[in-house]
Amino acid sequence: GLGSLGGGVATANWLIDEGAKLTISDIQDAKQLASSVKRVEEHIKRLSSDGRSYEKKRARLTWALGGHTKELIDGADMVVVNPNVSIRNPFVARAFAKNIAVENEGTLFYENWKKPIIGITGTRGKTTTATWTHHLIGTSVLTGNATVKPFLEALSDSGKKSVAVTELSSFILELFEQTKHAPHIAVITNLYRDHLNRHGTMMGYAQAKANIFL
């Protein structure tokens, strides 16, 4: 899921920077995702000092827009899931069944940020709480849900920021039960009935939120 909100682009660009052989798949087609596709292609051009290096980097990227296929999953070492895609999605379930690593932008950030992290979630008030926490610390980077800096774009600030303040949605937290890293400080502001179309039951929603403590 490349999407159009920026998180998918930041994730794709980071994976390209890390040298991954990357296939980007989305149910939307290239016309619907024109802006996001352009941003990824322009990122590769900025990385390339000459035509030869551009061709080498560009050759590692494959577009598979307009729908997903089982073959894409079967041929992957890792599936990086857009947070809007449920872990119950049949393609994601296929990856789990085949023991293929499944990550999202949040789990990748937590695995690669080497300084302290504050994780903030909740049905209401998490954006306000995260924003004020970031403001009061003064030397932090604010990233995650509904911010202007996506998770994997924020990794570039690791050298100049003392701590990451991360706003975590239940969609991101779905995969946190398998992550090896937890926030140093974890906050749940509150819990109300929400996103039951995604999590099924209030218990399922609460369990996703509770992954912040693992």
CSV table of C-alpha atoms in Angstrom, one decimal:
chain,number,residue,atom,x,y,z
A,1,GLY,CA,0.0,0.0,0.0
A,2,LEU,CA,1.8,3.1,-1.2
A,3,GLY,CA,-1.0,5.4,-0.5
A,4,SER,CA,-1.2,9.2,-0.9
A,5,LEU,CA,-0.7,10.6,2.7
A,6,GLY,CA,3.1,10.4,2.7
A,7,GLY,CA,3.9,7.4,5.0
A,8,GLY,CA,4.1,4.9,2.2
A,9,VAL,CA,6.4,7.2,0.2
A,10,ALA,CA,8.7,7.7,3.2
A,11,THR,CA,8.8,4.0,3.8
A,12,ALA,CA,9.6,3.2,0.1
A,13,ASN,CA,12.3,5.9,0.0
A,14,TRP,CA,13.9,4.5,3.2
A,15,LEU,CA,13.9,1.0,1.9
A,16,ILE,CA,15.5,2.2,-1.3
A,17,ASP,CA,18.2,4.1,0.7
A,18,GLU,CA,18.8,0.8,2.6
A,19,GLY,CA,19.5,-1.0,-0.6
A,20,ALA,CA,16.4,-3.2,-0.7
A,21,LYS,CA,15.2,-4.8,-3.9
A,22,LEU,CA,11.7,-3.3,-3.6
A,23,THR,CA,8.3,-4.1,-5.2
A,24,ILE,CA,5.6,-1.5,-4.5
A,25,SER,CA,2.1,-2.8,-4.7
A,26,ASP,CA,-1.2,-1.0,-4.2
A,27,ILE,CA,-4.8,-1.7,-5.2
A,28,GLN,CA,-4.9,1.8,-6.8
A,29,ASP,CA,-3.3,2.3,-10.2
A,30,ALA,CA,-0.5,4.6,-11.3
A,31,LYS,CA,-2.9,7.4,-12.3
A,32,GLN,CA,-4.6,7.4,-8.9
A,33,LEU,CA,-1.2,7.4,-7.2
A,34,ALA,CA,0.6,9.8,-9.6
A,35,SER,CA,1.8,12.2,-6.9
A,36,SER,CA,3.2,9.4,-4.7
A,37,VAL,CA,4.8,7.6,-7.6
A,38,LYS,CA,6.5,10.8,-8.7
A,39,ARG,CA,7.9,11.4,-5.3
A,40,VAL,CA,9.5,8.0,-5.2
A,41,GLU,CA,11.0,8.3,-8.7
A,42,GLU,CA,12.3,11.8,-7.8
A,43,HIS,CA,13.9,10.4,-4.7
A,44,ILE,CA,15.9,7.9,-6.7
A,45,LYS,CA,17.1,10.7,-9.1
A,46,ARG,CA,18.3,12.8,-6.2
A,47,LEU,CA,20.3,9.8,-4.9
A,48,SER,CA,22.0,9.4,-8.2
A,49,SER,CA,25.1,11.4,-9.0
A,50,ASP,CA,25.2,10.1,-12.6
A,51,GLY,CA,23.2,8.2,-15.1
A,52,ARG,CA,24.8,4.9,-14.3
A,53,SER,CA,24.1,5.0,-10.6
A,54,TYR,CA,20.5,6.0,-11.4
A,55,GLU,CA,20.0,3.0,-13.6
A,56,LYS,CA,21.4,0.7,-11.0
A,57,LYS,CA,19.2,2.0,-8.2
A,58,ARG,CA,16.1,2.2,-10.5
A,59,ALA,CA,16.6,-1.4,-11.5
A,60,ARG,CA,16.0,-2.5,-7.9
A,61,LEU,CA,12.5,-1.0,-7.9
A,62,THR,CA,9.4,-2.7,-9.5
A,63,TRP,CA,6.0,-1.2,-9.7
A,64,ALA,CA,3.0,-3.5,-9.2
A,65,LEU,CA,0.1,-1.1,-9.0
A,66,GLY,CA,-3.6,-1.8,-9.6
A,67,GLY,CA,-3.8,-4.9,-7.4
A,68,HIS,CA,-1.9,-7.5,-5.4
A,69,THR,CA,-1.0,-11.0,-6.3
A,70,LYS,CA,-0.1,-14.2,-4.3
A,71,GLU,CA,3.2,-14.4,-6.3
A,72,LEU,CA,4.3,-11.0,-5.0
A,73,ILE,CA,3.9,-12.3,-1.4
A,74,ASP,CA,5.5,-15.7,-2.1
A,75,GLY,CA,8.6,-14.0,-3.6
A,76,ALA,CA,9.2,-11.6,-0.7
A,77,ASP,CA,11.7,-11.8,2.1
A,78,MET,CA,9.7,-9.2,4.0
A,79,VAL,CA,6.2,-7.6,3.5
A,80,VAL,CA,6.0,-4.1,4.7
A,81,VAL,CA,2.3,-3.3,5.3
A,82,ASN,CA,0.6,0.1,5.1
A,83,PRO,CA,-1.1,0.7,8.4
A,84,ASN,CA,-4.4,0.9,6.6
A,85,VAL,CA,-4.1,-2.7,5.7
A,86,SER,CA,-5.4,-5.1,8.4
A,87,ILE,CA,-3.3,-8.0,9.6
A,88,ARG,CA,-6.4,-10.1,8.6
A,89,ASN,CA,-6.0,-9.1,5.0
A,90,PRO,CA,-5.7,-12.4,3.0
A,91,PHE,CA,-2.3,-11.3,1.5
A,92,VAL,CA,-0.9,-10.4,4.9
A,93,ALA,CA,-2.3,-13.7,6.3
A,94,ARG,CA,-0.6,-15.5,3.5
A,95,ALA,CA,2.8,-13.9,4.5
A,96,PHE,CA,2.3,-15.0,8.1
A,97,ALA,CA,1.4,-18.5,7.0
A,98,LYS,CA,4.6,-18.8,5.0
A,99,ASN,CA,6.7,-17.4,7.8
A,100,ILE,CA,7.6,-14.3,5.8
A,101,ALA,CA,8.5,-11.3,8.0
A,102,VAL,CA,5.7,-8.8,8.2
A,103,GLU,CA,6.5,-5.2,9.3
A,104,ASN,CA,5.0,-1.7,9.1
A,105,GLU,CA,6.6,1.7,9.3
A,106,GLY,CA,6.2,1.8,13.0
A,107,THR,CA,7.9,-1.5,13.7
A,108,LEU,CA,10.7,-0.6,11.3
A,109,PHE,CA,11.2,2.8,13.1
A,110,TYR,CA,11.3,1.1,16.5
A,111,GLU,CA,13.9,-1.4,15.3
A,112,ASN,CA,16.2,1.3,13.9
A,113,TRP,CA,15.9,4.3,16.3
A,114,LYS,CA,18.7,3.9,18.8
A,115,LYS,CA,17.7,6.6,21.3
A,116,PRO,CA,14.9,6.7,23.9
A,117,ILE,CA,11.3,6.6,22.7
A,118,ILE,CA,8.1,7.8,24.2
A,119,GLY,CA,5.1,6.0,22.8
A,120,ILE,CA,1.6,7.6,23.1
A,121,THR,CA,-1.7,6.0,22.1
A,122,GLY,CA,-5.4,6.2,23.0
A,123,THR,CA,-8.7,6.7,21.4
A,124,ARG,CA,-8.9,10.4,22.2
A,125,GLY,CA,-6.2,13.0,22.9
A,126,LYS,CA,-3.1,11.2,21.6
A,127,THR,CA,-2.3,13.9,19.1
A,128,THR,CA,-2.6,16.6,21.7
A,129,THR,CA,-0.6,14.7,24.3
A,130,ALA,CA,2.2,13.8,21.8
A,131,THR,CA,2.4,17.4,20.5
A,132,TRP,CA,2.7,18.8,24.0
A,133,THR,CA,5.2,16.2,25.1
A,134,HIS,CA,7.3,17.1,22.1
A,135,HIS,CA,7.0,20.8,22.8
A,136,LEU,CA,7.9,20.5,26.5
A,137,ILE,CA,11.0,18.3,25.8
A,138,GLY,CA,12.2,20.7,23.2
A,139,THR,CA,14.9,18.5,21.7
A,140,SER,CA,12.7,15.6,20.5
A,141,VAL,CA,11.4,14.6,17.1
A,142,LEU,CA,7.6,14.1,16.8
A,143,THR,CA,6.5,11.3,14.5
A,144,GLY,CA,3.8,8.8,13.8
A,145,ASN,CA,0.1,9.1,13.3
A,146,ALA,CA,-1.3,12.3,11.9
A,147,THR,CA,2.0,14.2,12.0
A,148,VAL,CA,3.9,16.0,9.2
A,149,LYS,CA,6.9,13.7,9.6
A,150,PRO,CA,6.3,10.0,8.9
A,151,PHE,CA,8.2,7.4,10.9
A,152,LEU,CA,10.9,6.5,8.5
A,153,GLU,CA,11.5,10.1,7.4
A,154,ALA,CA,12.1,10.9,11.1
A,155,LEU,CA,15.0,8.4,11.3
A,156,SER,CA,17.2,11.0,9.6
A,157,ASP,CA,16.9,13.1,12.8
A,158,SER,CA,18.4,10.5,15.0
A,159,GLY,CA,21.8,12.3,15.1
A,160,LYS,CA,20.4,15.7,16.3
A,161,LYS,CA,17.4,14.8,18.5
A,162,SER,CA,17.5,13.4,22.0
A,163,VAL,CA,14.3,11.4,22.0
A,164,ALA,CA,11.5,10.3,19.7
A,165,VAL,CA,7.9,11.1,20.6
A,166,THR,CA,5.8,8.6,18.7
A,167,GLU,CA,2.0,8.8,18.3
A,168,LEU,CA,0.8,5.3,17.7
A,169,SER,CA,-2.5,4.2,16.2
A,170,SER,CA,-4.0,0.9,16.9
A,171,PHE,CA,-3.4,0.0,13.3
A,172,ILE,CA,0.4,0.5,13.8
A,173,LEU,CA,0.3,-1.3,17.1
A,174,GLU,CA,-1.3,-4.5,15.6
A,175,LEU,CA,2.2,-5.7,14.7
A,176,PHE,CA,3.9,-4.6,17.9
A,177,GLU,CA,3.3,-7.9,19.6
A,178,GLN,CA,6.2,-9.3,17.5
A,179,THR,CA,8.5,-6.3,17.8
A,180,LYS,CA,11.8,-6.7,19.7
A,181,HIS,CA,11.7,-3.1,20.9
A,182,ALA,CA,9.3,-1.2,23.2
A,183,PRO,CA,9.0,2.5,24.0
A,184,HIS,CA,10.9,3.5,27.1
A,185,ILE,CA,7.8,5.4,28.3
A,186,ALA,CA,4.4,4.1,27.2
A,187,VAL,CA,1.1,6.1,27.5
A,188,ILE,CA,-2.5,5.2,26.9
A,189,THR,CA,-4.6,8.3,27.3
A,190,ASN,CA,-8.0,6.5,27.3
A,191,LEU,CA,-10.0,3.7,25.5
A,192,TYR,CA,-13.4,4.1,23.9
A,193,ARG,CA,-15.3,2.1,21.4
A,194,ASP,CA,-13.7,2.8,18.0
A,195,HIS,CA,-12.3,1.1,14.9
A,196,LEU,CA,-14.4,-2.1,15.6
A,197,ASN,CA,-14.8,-2.5,11.8
A,198,ARG,CA,-11.0,-3.2,11.9
A,199,HIS,CA,-10.5,-5.0,15.2
A,200,GLY,CA,-13.8,-6.8,15.4
A,201,THR,CA,-14.5,-6.5,19.1
A,202,MET,CA,-13.7,-4.0,21.9
A,203,MET,CA,-11.4,-6.7,23.3
A,204,GLY,CA,-9.5,-6.9,20.0
A,205,TYR,CA,-9.2,-3.1,19.9
A,206,ALA,CA,-8.0,-3.0,23.5
A,207,GLN,CA,-5.4,-5.8,22.8
A,208,ALA,CA,-4.0,-3.9,19.9
A,209,LYS,CA,-3.6,-0.8,22.1
A,210,ALA,CA,-2.1,-2.9,24.9
A,211,ASN,CA,0.8,-4.0,22.6
A,212,ILE,CA,2.4,-0.7,23.4
A,213,PHE,CA,3.4,-2.1,26.8
A,214,LEU,CA,5.1,-5.3,25.5
